[in-house]
Tab-separated table of C-alpha atoms and ligand atoms in Angstrom:
chain	number	residue	atom	x	y	z
A	244	UNK	CA	97.282	-62.729	13.843
A	245	UNK	CA	97.742	-65.920	15.810
A	246	UNK	CA	101.136	-67.306	16.872
A	247	UNK	CA	102.330	-70.060	14.597
A	248	UNK	CA	105.153	-72.438	13.737
A	249	UNK	CA	105.602	-73.049	10.034
A	250	UNK	CA	107.612	-75.842	8.503
A	251	UNK	CA	107.011	-77.709	5.283
A	252	UNK	CA	109.714	-80.277	4.639
A	253	UNK	CA	108.616	-81.501	1.182
A	254	UNK	CA	111.210	-80.965	-1.546
A	255	UNK	CA	109.548	-79.939	-4.814
A	256	UNK	CA	110.956	-80.673	-8.270
A	257	UNK	CA	108.830	-78.707	-10.723
A	258	UNK	CA	108.703	-78.484	-14.503
A	259	UNK	CA	109.105	-80.328	-17.777
A	260	UNK	CA	112.329	-82.055	-16.696
A	261	UNK	CA	111.434	-82.619	-13.065
A	262	UNK	CA	111.439	-86.415	-13.398
A	263	UNK	CA	115.175	-86.299	-14.135
A	264	UNK	CA	115.611	-85.798	-10.384
A	265	UNK	CA	114.129	-89.212	-9.556
A	266	UNK	CA	117.310	-91.333	-9.805
A	267	UNK	CA	119.152	-89.018	-7.388
A	268	UNK	CA	116.236	-89.210	-4.956
A	269	UNK	CA	116.234	-93.009	-5.164
A	270	UNK	CA	119.947	-93.075	-4.402
A	271	UNK	CA	119.301	-90.944	-1.314
A	272	UNK	CA	116.672	-93.223	0.223
A	273	UNK	CA	117.261	-96.740	-1.066
A	274	UNK	CA	116.617	-98.951	-4.050
A	275	UNK	CA	113.883	-101.195	-2.622
A	276	UNK	CA	110.818	-99.371	-3.826
A	277	UNK	CA	107.073	-99.871	-3.572
A	278	UNK	CA	105.292	-98.043	-6.385
A	279	UNK	CA	101.649	-97.196	-5.613
A	280	UNK	CA	99.228	-96.162	-8.353
A	281	UNK	CA	95.600	-96.135	-9.427
A	282	UNK	CA	93.394	-97.761	-11.986
A	283	UNK	CA	95.720	-97.572	-14.945
A	284	UNK	CA	95.688	-93.987	-16.249
A	285	UNK	CA	99.466	-93.836	-15.815
A	286	UNK	CA	99.874	-96.803	-18.177
A	287	UNK	CA	97.689	-95.158	-20.838
A	288	UNK	CA	99.430	-91.785	-20.574
A	289	UNK	CA	103.029	-92.975	-20.644
A	290	UNK	CA	103.868	-91.732	-17.150
A	291	UNK	CA	104.330	-95.327	-15.963
A	292	UNK	CA	106.951	-95.964	-18.665
A	293	UNK	CA	108.748	-92.687	-17.953
A	294	UNK	CA	108.933	-93.430	-14.207
A	295	UNK	CA	109.969	-97.047	-14.753
A	296	UNK	CA	112.783	-95.952	-17.043
A	297	UNK	CA	114.159	-93.620	-14.370
A	298	UNK	CA	113.854	-96.320	-11.713
A	299	UNK	CA	115.777	-98.726	-13.921
A	300	UNK	CA	118.460	-96.081	-14.410
A	301	UNK	CA	118.743	-95.928	-10.629
A	302	UNK	CA	119.018	-99.745	-10.488
A	303	UNK	CA	115.980	-99.897	-8.248
A	304	UNK	CA	114.177	-103.068	-7.316
A	305	UNK	CA	110.480	-102.292	-7.662
A	306	UNK	CA	107.340	-103.866	-6.187
A	307	UNK	CA	103.977	-102.555	-7.386
A	308	UNK	CA	100.670	-101.912	-5.648
A	309	UNK	CA	98.087	-100.860	-8.209
A	310	UNK	CA	94.308	-100.455	-8.183
A	311	UNK	CA	93.979	-97.456	-5.845
A	312	UNK	CA	90.416	-96.179	-6.306
A	313	UNK	CA	89.274	-92.583	-6.009
A	314	UNK	CA	88.168	-92.207	-2.361
A	315	UNK	CA	90.912	-94.724	-1.509
A	316	UNK	CA	90.134	-97.770	0.584
A	317	UNK	CA	91.693	-99.100	3.776
A	318	UNK	CA	92.050	-102.705	2.548
A	319	UNK	CA	94.619	-101.698	-0.095
A	320	UNK	CA	96.550	-99.756	2.542
A	321	UNK	CA	96.812	-102.927	4.614
A	322	UNK	CA	98.170	-104.825	1.584
A	323	UNK	CA	100.778	-102.095	1.078
A	324	UNK	CA	101.946	-102.240	4.692
A	325	UNK	CA	102.301	-106.004	4.373
A	326	UNK	CA	104.426	-105.588	1.219
A	327	UNK	CA	106.677	-103.032	2.954
A	328	UNK	CA	107.300	-105.416	5.834
A	329	UNK	CA	107.788	-108.482	3.671
A	330	UNK	CA	110.265	-106.854	1.290
A	331	UNK	CA	112.042	-104.324	3.541
A	332	UNK	CA	110.861	-101.451	1.362
A	333	UNK	CA	113.016	-98.318	1.677
A	334	UNK	CA	110.990	-95.808	-0.353
A	335	UNK	CA	107.297	-95.708	-1.282
A	336	UNK	CA	106.617	-93.904	-4.556
A	337	UNK	CA	103.058	-92.725	-5.260
A	338	UNK	CA	102.352	-92.026	-8.925
A	339	UNK	CA	99.000	-90.317	-9.435
A	340	UNK	CA	96.692	-88.003	-7.529
A	341	UNK	CA	95.358	-87.566	-4.024
A	342	UNK	CA	94.052	-91.110	-3.837
A	343	UNK	CA	97.379	-92.793	-4.689
A	344	UNK	CA	99.314	-90.331	-2.509
A	345	UNK	CA	96.981	-90.711	0.490
A	346	UNK	CA	97.185	-94.498	0.205
A	347	UNK	CA	100.978	-94.247	0.142
A	348	UNK	CA	100.934	-91.907	3.168
A	349	UNK	CA	98.869	-94.425	5.124
A	350	UNK	CA	101.329	-97.161	4.104
A	351	UNK	CA	104.516	-95.294	5.074
A	352	UNK	CA	103.023	-94.435	8.467
A	353	UNK	CA	101.364	-97.793	9.046
A	354	UNK	CA	104.604	-99.613	8.265
A	355	UNK	CA	106.215	-97.803	11.218
A	356	UNK	CA	103.336	-98.407	13.624
A	357	UNK	CA	102.905	-101.664	15.525
A	358	UNK	CA	99.113	-101.566	15.840
A	359	UNK	CA	96.369	-101.370	13.235
A	360	UNK	CA	96.850	-98.462	10.807
A	361	UNK	CA	93.213	-97.349	11.238
A	362	UNK	CA	94.083	-96.426	14.866
A	363	UNK	CA	96.099	-93.552	13.416
A	364	UNK	CA	93.007	-92.226	11.610
A	365	UNK	CA	90.867	-92.560	14.729
A	366	UNK	CA	93.426	-90.774	16.894
A	367	UNK	CA	93.925	-93.933	18.978
A	368	UNK	CA	97.613	-94.301	18.183
A	369	UNK	CA	100.566	-92.353	16.875
A	370	UNK	CA	103.907	-92.859	15.186
A	371	UNK	CA	107.007	-90.680	15.249
A	372	UNK	CA	108.598	-91.956	12.076
A	373	UNK	CA	107.485	-93.047	8.642
A	374	UNK	CA	109.186	-94.559	5.607
A	375	UNK	CA	110.368	-91.994	3.023
A	376	UNK	CA	107.614	-91.080	0.566
A	377	UNK	CA	108.105	-89.824	-2.985
A	378	UNK	CA	105.371	-88.530	-5.285
A	379	UNK	CA	104.996	-88.169	-9.034
A	380	UNK	CA	101.864	-86.044	-9.418
A	381	UNK	CA	99.416	-86.495	-12.308
A	382	UNK	CA	96.455	-84.374	-11.165
A	383	UNK	CA	96.520	-81.029	-9.366
A	384	UNK	CA	93.616	-81.195	-6.935
A	385	UNK	CA	93.979	-82.590	-3.423
A	386	UNK	CA	97.297	-80.887	-2.708
A	387	UNK	CA	98.453	-84.075	-1.017
A	388	UNK	CA	101.800	-83.751	-2.798
A	389	UNK	CA	102.804	-81.093	-0.267
A	390	UNK	CA	100.295	-81.553	2.561
A	391	UNK	CA	100.309	-83.207	5.974
A	392	UNK	CA	96.907	-84.810	5.353
A	393	UNK	CA	95.817	-88.232	4.265
A	394	UNK	CA	92.185	-89.232	3.752
A	395	UNK	CA	91.177	-92.913	3.726
A	396	UNK	CA	87.818	-94.701	3.576
A	397	UNK	CA	87.113	-97.803	5.664
A	398	UNK	CA	84.858	-99.964	3.529
A	399	UNK	CA	83.128	-101.839	6.403
A	400	UNK	CA	81.032	-98.803	7.346
A	401	UNK	CA	82.011	-96.312	4.589
A	402	UNK	CA	83.702	-94.125	7.145
A	403	UNK	CA	85.963	-91.559	5.430
A	404	UNK	CA	88.510	-90.013	7.755
A	405	UNK	CA	91.355	-87.555	7.401
A	406	UNK	CA	94.518	-87.582	9.463
A	407	UNK	CA	96.857	-84.604	9.807
A	408	UNK	CA	100.380	-85.493	10.903
A	409	UNK	CA	103.882	-84.201	10.352
A	410	UNK	CA	104.919	-87.673	9.185
A	411	UNK	CA	102.427	-87.342	6.297
A	412	UNK	CA	104.459	-84.705	4.451
A	413	UNK	CA	105.999	-86.347	1.376
A	414	UNK	CA	109.797	-86.391	1.381
A	415	UNK	CA	109.864	-85.150	-2.216
A	416	UNK	CA	107.315	-84.487	-4.942
A	417	UNK	CA	107.829	-84.313	-8.690
A	418	UNK	CA	105.404	-81.965	-10.443
A	419	UNK	CA	105.461	-81.927	-14.239
A	420	UNK	CA	102.449	-79.969	-15.561
A	421	UNK	CA	102.680	-81.935	-18.842
A	422	UNK	CA	101.444	-85.037	-16.998
A	423	UNK	CA	98.123	-83.272	-16.439
A	424	UNK	CA	97.365	-82.769	-20.184
A	425	UNK	CA	95.558	-86.120	-20.335
A	426	UNK	CA	93.058	-85.353	-17.578
A	427	UNK	CA	89.432	-85.653	-18.698
A	428	UNK	CA	87.588	-82.284	-18.421
A	429	UNK	CA	85.594	-83.557	-15.426
A	430	UNK	CA	88.771	-84.381	-13.442
A	431	UNK	CA	90.382	-81.076	-14.411
A	432	UNK	CA	87.248	-79.282	-13.189
A	433	UNK	CA	87.070	-81.253	-9.926
A	434	UNK	CA	90.728	-80.443	-9.289
A	435	UNK	CA	90.167	-76.729	-9.807
A	436	UNK	CA	87.241	-76.735	-7.366
A	437	UNK	CA	89.262	-78.612	-4.731
A	438	UNK	CA	92.270	-76.300	-5.061
A	439	UNK	CA	90.014	-73.271	-4.625
A	440	UNK	CA	88.274	-74.922	-1.686
A	441	UNK	CA	91.587	-75.414	0.137
A	442	UNK	CA	92.212	-71.695	-0.202
A	443	UNK	CA	88.649	-70.710	0.740
A	444	UNK	CA	88.541	-72.945	3.827
A	445	UNK	CA	91.470	-70.887	5.119
A	446	UNK	CA	90.161	-67.561	3.849
A	447	UNK	CA	86.961	-67.770	5.859
A	448	UNK	CA	88.331	-67.182	9.338
A	449	UNK	CA	87.159	-64.938	12.145
A	450	UNK	CA	90.802	-64.094	12.860
A	451	UNK	CA	91.511	-60.396	12.262
A	452	UNK	CA	94.684	-58.669	11.004
A	453	UNK	CA	95.640	-61.393	8.567
A	454	UNK	CA	95.963	-59.116	5.556
A	455	UNK	CA	99.059	-60.804	4.116
A	456	UNK	CA	97.492	-64.271	4.008
A	457	UNK	CA	94.123	-62.833	2.879
A	458	UNK	CA	95.802	-61.201	-0.091
A	459	UNK	CA	97.980	-64.249	-0.866
A	460	UNK	CA	94.821	-66.361	-0.991
A	461	UNK	CA	92.931	-63.810	-3.092
A	462	UNK	CA	95.822	-63.658	-5.593
A	463	UNK	CA	96.041	-67.424	-5.778
A	464	UNK	CA	92.266	-67.756	-6.273
A	465	UNK	CA	92.243	-65.151	-9.061
A	466	UNK	CA	95.125	-67.004	-10.744
A	467	UNK	CA	93.196	-70.278	-10.707
A	468	UNK	CA	90.007	-68.599	-11.969
A	469	UNK	CA	91.928	-66.906	-14.814
A	470	UNK	CA	93.687	-70.090	-15.934
A	471	UNK	CA	90.735	-72.462	-15.539
A	472	UNK	CA	88.989	-71.594	-18.829
A	473	UNK	CA	92.312	-71.895	-20.651
A	474	UNK	CA	92.944	-75.486	-19.526
A	475	UNK	CA	89.309	-76.444	-20.119
A	476	UNK	CA	89.582	-75.138	-23.685
A	477	UNK	CA	93.150	-76.229	-24.414
A	478	UNK	CA	94.246	-79.107	-22.151
A	479	UNK	CA	97.868	-78.993	-23.339
A	480	UNK	CA	98.484	-75.316	-22.592
A	481	UNK	CA	101.695	-75.704	-20.546
A	482	UNK	CA	101.669	-72.284	-18.940
A	483	UNK	CA	98.090	-72.494	-17.712
A	484	UNK	CA	98.588	-76.087	-16.487
A	485	UNK	CA	101.749	-74.947	-14.677
A	486	UNK	CA	99.901	-72.126	-12.884
A	487	UNK	CA	97.205	-74.526	-11.716
A	488	UNK	CA	99.656	-77.257	-10.739
A	489	UNK	CA	101.693	-74.942	-8.540
A	490	UNK	CA	98.554	-73.331	-7.111
A	491	UNK	CA	97.329	-76.802	-6.130
A	492	UNK	CA	100.436	-77.486	-4.062
A	493	UNK	CA	100.534	-74.037	-2.449
A	494	UNK	CA	96.824	-74.169	-1.633
A	495	UNK	CA	97.316	-76.967	0.855
A	496	UNK	CA	100.936	-76.788	2.003
A	497	UNK	CA	99.918	-74.855	5.181
A	498	UNK	CA	101.568	-71.520	4.198
A	499	UNK	CA	98.159	-69.968	3.592
A	500	UNK	CA	96.909	-70.887	7.062
A	501	UNK	CA	99.759	-69.236	8.973
A	502	UNK	CA	98.451	-66.911	11.678
A	503	UNK	CA	94.841	-67.954	11.196
A	504	UNK	CA	92.425	-70.806	11.840
A	505	UNK	CA	90.507	-72.173	8.883
A	506	UNK	CA	86.904	-73.342	8.726
A	507	UNK	CA	86.856	-76.814	7.062
A	508	UNK	CA	83.124	-77.441	7.589
A	509	UNK	CA	82.567	-77.707	3.814
A	510	UNK	CA	85.282	-80.354	3.541
A	511	UNK	CA	83.791	-82.399	6.363
A	512	UNK	CA	80.302	-82.123	4.862
A	513	UNK	CA	81.688	-83.164	1.473
A	514	UNK	CA	83.572	-86.152	2.889
A	515	UNK	CA	80.219	-87.582	4.024
A	516	UNK	CA	78.882	-87.193	0.474
A	517	UNK	CA	81.863	-88.941	-1.081
A	518	UNK	CA	81.793	-91.645	1.626
A	519	UNK	CA	78.111	-92.510	1.079
A	520	UNK	CA	77.672	-91.754	-2.638
A	521	UNK	CA	81.270	-92.194	-3.903
A	522	UNK	CA	81.164	-88.834	-5.708
A	523	UNK	CA	84.426	-87.149	-6.708
A	524	UNK	CA	85.634	-84.880	-3.888
A	525	UNK	CA	85.791	-81.746	-6.082
A	526	UNK	CA	82.339	-82.385	-7.530
A	527	UNK	CA	80.936	-82.626	-4.009
A	528	UNK	CA	82.641	-79.391	-2.981
A	529	UNK	CA	81.071	-77.521	-5.939
A	530	UNK	CA	77.719	-78.318	-4.347
A	531	UNK	CA	78.542	-77.924	-0.656
A	532	UNK	CA	80.661	-74.752	-0.626
A	533	UNK	CA	78.074	-72.357	-2.151
A	534	UNK	CA	75.398	-73.794	0.172
A	535	UNK	CA	77.682	-73.260	3.177
A	536	UNK	CA	78.250	-69.660	2.040
A	537	UNK	CA	74.500	-69.032	1.745
A	538	UNK	CA	74.060	-70.389	5.268
A	539	UNK	CA	76.806	-68.317	6.929
A	540	UNK	CA	76.026	-65.087	5.062
A	541	UNK	CA	73.244	-63.931	7.436
A	542	UNK	CA	75.011	-65.420	10.482
A	543	UNK	CA	78.021	-63.128	10.740
A	544	UNK	CA	79.586	-63.987	7.389
A	545	UNK	CA	78.537	-60.986	5.279
A	546	UNK	CA	81.639	-58.818	5.691
A	547	UNK	CA	84.174	-61.500	4.755
A	548	UNK	CA	81.958	-62.837	1.963
A	549	UNK	CA	81.617	-59.314	0.547
A	550	UNK	CA	85.412	-58.867	0.621
A	551	UNK	CA	85.745	-62.214	-1.195
A	552	UNK	CA	83.104	-61.174	-3.748
A	553	UNK	CA	84.853	-57.887	-4.519
A	554	UNK	CA	88.481	-58.964	-4.532
A	555	UNK	CA	88.159	-62.437	-6.036
A	556	UNK	CA	85.046	-62.263	-8.204
A	557	UNK	CA	85.202	-58.574	-9.125
A	558	UNK	CA	81.764	-57.619	-7.801
A	559	UNK	CA	81.739	-53.802	-7.949
A	560	UNK	CA	81.676	-51.857	-4.688
A	561	UNK	CA	78.531	-49.979	-5.761
A	562	UNK	CA	76.650	-53.214	-6.513
A	563	UNK	CA	74.512	-52.812	-3.395
A	564	UNK	CA	74.589	-53.458	0.339
A	565	UNK	CA	77.239	-55.662	1.931
A	566	UNK	CA	74.747	-58.549	1.928
A	567	UNK	CA	73.892	-57.986	-1.737
A	568	UNK	CA	77.565	-57.900	-2.729
A	569	UNK	CA	78.167	-61.117	-0.768
A	570	UNK	CA	75.163	-62.834	-2.377
A	571	UNK	CA	76.303	-61.789	-5.852
A	572	UNK	CA	79.743	-63.266	-5.099
A	573	UNK	CA	78.111	-66.616	-4.269
A	574	UNK	CA	76.078	-66.469	-7.525
A	575	UNK	CA	79.253	-65.760	-9.505
A	576	UNK	CA	81.088	-68.634	-7.795
A	577	UNK	CA	78.242	-71.016	-8.710
A	578	UNK	CA	78.301	-69.660	-12.266
A	579	UNK	CA	82.036	-70.319	-12.419
A	580	UNK	CA	81.608	-73.936	-11.252
A	581	UNK	CA	78.811	-74.412	-13.814
A	582	UNK	CA	81.084	-73.007	-16.544
A	583	UNK	CA	83.446	-75.923	-15.729
A	584	UNK	CA	80.581	-78.329	-16.441
A	585	UNK	CA	79.861	-79.179	-12.805
A	586	UNK	CA	76.525	-79.421	-10.999
A	587	UNK	CA	76.004	-77.009	-8.102
A	588	UNK	CA	73.066	-78.833	-6.494
A	589	UNK	CA	72.652	-82.273	-4.923
A	590	UNK	CA	69.676	-82.914	-7.186
A	591	UNK	CA	71.877	-82.106	-10.162
A	592	UNK	CA	74.216	-84.871	-8.964
A	593	UNK	CA	71.315	-87.304	-8.572
A	594	UNK	CA	71.339	-87.184	-4.751
A	595	UNK	CA	68.095	-86.758	-2.779
A	596	UNK	CA	67.410	-85.752	0.830
A	597	UNK	CA	67.012	-89.284	2.230
A	598	UNK	CA	70.384	-89.489	4.003
A	599	UNK	CA	70.810	-85.847	5.031
A	600	UNK	CA	70.226	-86.389	8.791
A	601	UNK	CA	72.694	-89.298	8.785
A	602	UNK	CA	75.393	-87.310	6.938
A	603	UNK	CA	74.944	-84.259	9.188
A	604	UNK	CA	75.123	-86.330	12.365
A	605	UNK	CA	78.229	-88.196	11.178
A	606	UNK	CA	80.055	-85.047	10.083
A	607	UNK	CA	79.491	-83.350	13.430
A	608	UNK	CA	80.203	-86.506	15.474
A	609	UNK	CA	83.570	-86.928	13.738
A	610	UNK	CA	84.858	-83.614	15.100
A	611	UNK	CA	83.474	-84.329	18.575
A	612	UNK	CA	81.884	-80.892	18.949
A	613	UNK	CA	80.711	-78.143	16.663
A	614	UNK	CA	81.805	-78.236	13.051
A	615	UNK	CA	83.847	-75.418	11.500
A	616	UNK	CA	85.726	-72.402	12.797
A	617	UNK	CA	83.974	-69.532	10.959
A	618	UNK	CA	80.415	-70.257	12.082
A	619	UNK	CA	80.456	-73.332	14.379
A	620	UNK	CA	77.744	-75.743	13.240
A	621	UNK	CA	75.496	-78.144	15.138
A	622	UNK	CA	74.116	-81.226	13.391
A	623	UNK	CA	70.831	-79.358	12.781
A	624	UNK	CA	72.705	-76.509	11.098
A	625	UNK	CA	74.679	-79.002	9.003
A	626	UNK	CA	71.336	-80.494	7.890
A	627	UNK	CA	70.165	-77.021	6.863
A	628	UNK	CA	73.275	-76.639	4.677
A	629	UNK	CA	72.663	-79.963	2.919
A	630	UNK	CA	69.047	-78.862	2.323
A	631	UNK	CA	70.206	-75.522	0.933
A	632	UNK	CA	72.320	-77.593	-1.483
A	633	UNK	CA	69.340	-79.629	-2.753
B	859	LIG	O1	93.099	-94.213	-10.972
B	859	LIG	P1	93.624	-93.695	-12.263
B	859	LIG	O2	93.438	-94.648	-13.384
B	859	LIG	O3	95.047	-93.215	-12.142
B	859	LIG	O4	92.715	-92.423	-12.706
B	859	LIG	C1	92.590	-91.265	-11.925
B	859	LIG	C2	91.274	-91.233	-11.136
B	859	LIG	O5	90.275	-91.956	-11.775
B	859	LIG	C3	92.431	-90.071	-12.836
B	859	LIG	N1	93.695	-89.448	-13.237
B	859	LIG	C4	94.656	-88.937	-12.426
B	859	LIG	N2	95.622	-88.366	-13.152
B	859	LIG	C5	95.277	-88.513	-14.449
B	859	LIG	C6	94.043	-89.208	-14.523
B	859	LIG	N3	93.435	-89.497	-15.683
B	859	LIG	C7	94.055	-89.100	-16.820
B	859	LIG	N4	95.215	-88.412	-16.840
B	859	LIG	C8	95.836	-88.096	-15.682
B	859	LIG	N5	96.975	-87.372	-15.710
B	859	LIG	O6	91.727	-89.111	-12.059
B	859	LIG	C9	90.866	-89.786	-11.140
B	859	LIG	C10	90.913	-89.088	-9.810
B	859	LIG	O7	92.147	-89.338	-9.154
B	859	LIG	P2	92.272	-89.068	-7.578
B	859	LIG	O8	93.644	-89.372	-7.161
B	859	LIG	O9	91.162	-89.771	-6.889
B	859	LIG	O10	91.957	-87.505	-7.526
B	859	LIG	P3	92.310	-86.392	-6.473
B	859	LIG	O11	93.708	-85.960	-6.620
B	859	LIG	O12	91.230	-85.397	-6.602
B	859	LIG	O13	92.201	-87.105	-5.028
B	859	LIG	C11	90.976	-87.238	-4.376
B	859	LIG	C12	91.147	-87.831	-3.002
B	859	LIG	O14	91.990	-86.977	-2.199
B	859	LIG	C13	91.309	-86.655	-0.982
B	859	LIG	C14	89.874	-86.683	-1.404
B	859	LIG	O15	88.981	-86.756	-0.321
B	859	LIG	C15	89.830	-87.905	-2.283
B	859	LIG	O16	89.768	-89.080	-1.499
B	859	LIG	N6	91.845	-85.426	-0.412
B	859	LIG	C16	93.094	-85.470	0.087
B	859	LIG	C17	93.694	-84.376	0.689
B	859	LIG	C18	95.058	-84.456	1.233
B	859	LIG	N7	95.621	-85.627	1.354
B	859	LIG	O17	95.683	-83.439	1.597
B	859	LIG	C19	92.973	-83.110	0.833
B	859	LIG	C20	91.742	-83.003	0.016
B	859	LIG	O18	90.889	-82.062	0.611
B	859	LIG	C21	91.007	-84.269	-0.223
B	859	LIG	O19	90.106	-84.562	0.828
B	860	LIG	ZN1	89.882	-80.950	-0.668
């Protein structure tokens, strides 16, 4: 097990009455609030009205920045920073999913940085402070509600970049599983895939003697797999939605990576897909992750993949050789994604091989070396994975 320092400062309010905590949070940080949200789902679902009512109760003065798109764009971030400066905003409140939260993270950091906010995403600048950030979550998926990451796309060249920073942790996050009842099946499915991917990126490590975190991840993955068919069948099943909502936050809050180094190649390969084709992040992962597994299996990955297959996907020990058990685990994972209604090939998503070399080169260039910690990938190897996904 590697040495580590663990701290996650995000305060979580969870459950049916979690929003009742909002007025007290507003009083803590200030009443000049910028509310950041997406394309309008919160107005259709009633979450907007519920949040507004609590903000009024706290006598807050609210400015709004709406129109965050999935795969959120840099230009809206710049508008948000401008609003913060113009109106001396004291608290930014993201209401929505990863896209609204990541936009708000870029705003709270950018507002405390003198240069251009994109510098922070390119590693050309840094900030030590950020404005307080609150979250009201409506989709369990990205885990941004408790993570130190923010992912933004620059429209000029469709460059999608993630930034990890301590100042990205939200100050508080409100998680009411009831707000996720209205998710369309496709978004529920994409969220489930992303949550599992955050666990699997950490699971596939070459680090040894990490039994505790291995078993925490396995338990969390089994929980998501067990509850997924329930929420697909019955979207307003509170208990199943609650399991998945909490799993989504724990998947990415850094606890599961303590003492180990994750892989993250699949995420980087997916980010190129969503940058160039604007596919939903979870949908892209359902295609990339199995292909990555097929690629690493014969390259040193068989033992860990076989453990995953047995403990998470219940492949019996007497199924066959280690390689056969591992391969069956990958087949079962693909079958699970398909049962959620998702494609598991690029062709199935309507994507051909024309931009594979470009995506592979960009993904590897972004990390400035080889991609991934489990089996380090060159650009040629990354191309092979995209082709395996066709
Ligand atoms: O925009 P609105 O109208 O609100 O609709 C959204 C959006 O179209 C809709 N939606 C959300 N909650 C809903 C709902 N519709 C009905 N009922 C509800 N309760 O769902 C759509 C997707 O929303 P989005 O925020 O884009 O989804 P998600 O949470 O999956 O976020 C995806 C983004 O997060 C990034 C991804 O790359 C992608 O850009 N990620 C962020 C991470 C982080 N910050 O830690 C880590 C992840 O690995 C990921 O890369
Ligand atoms: Zn993800």
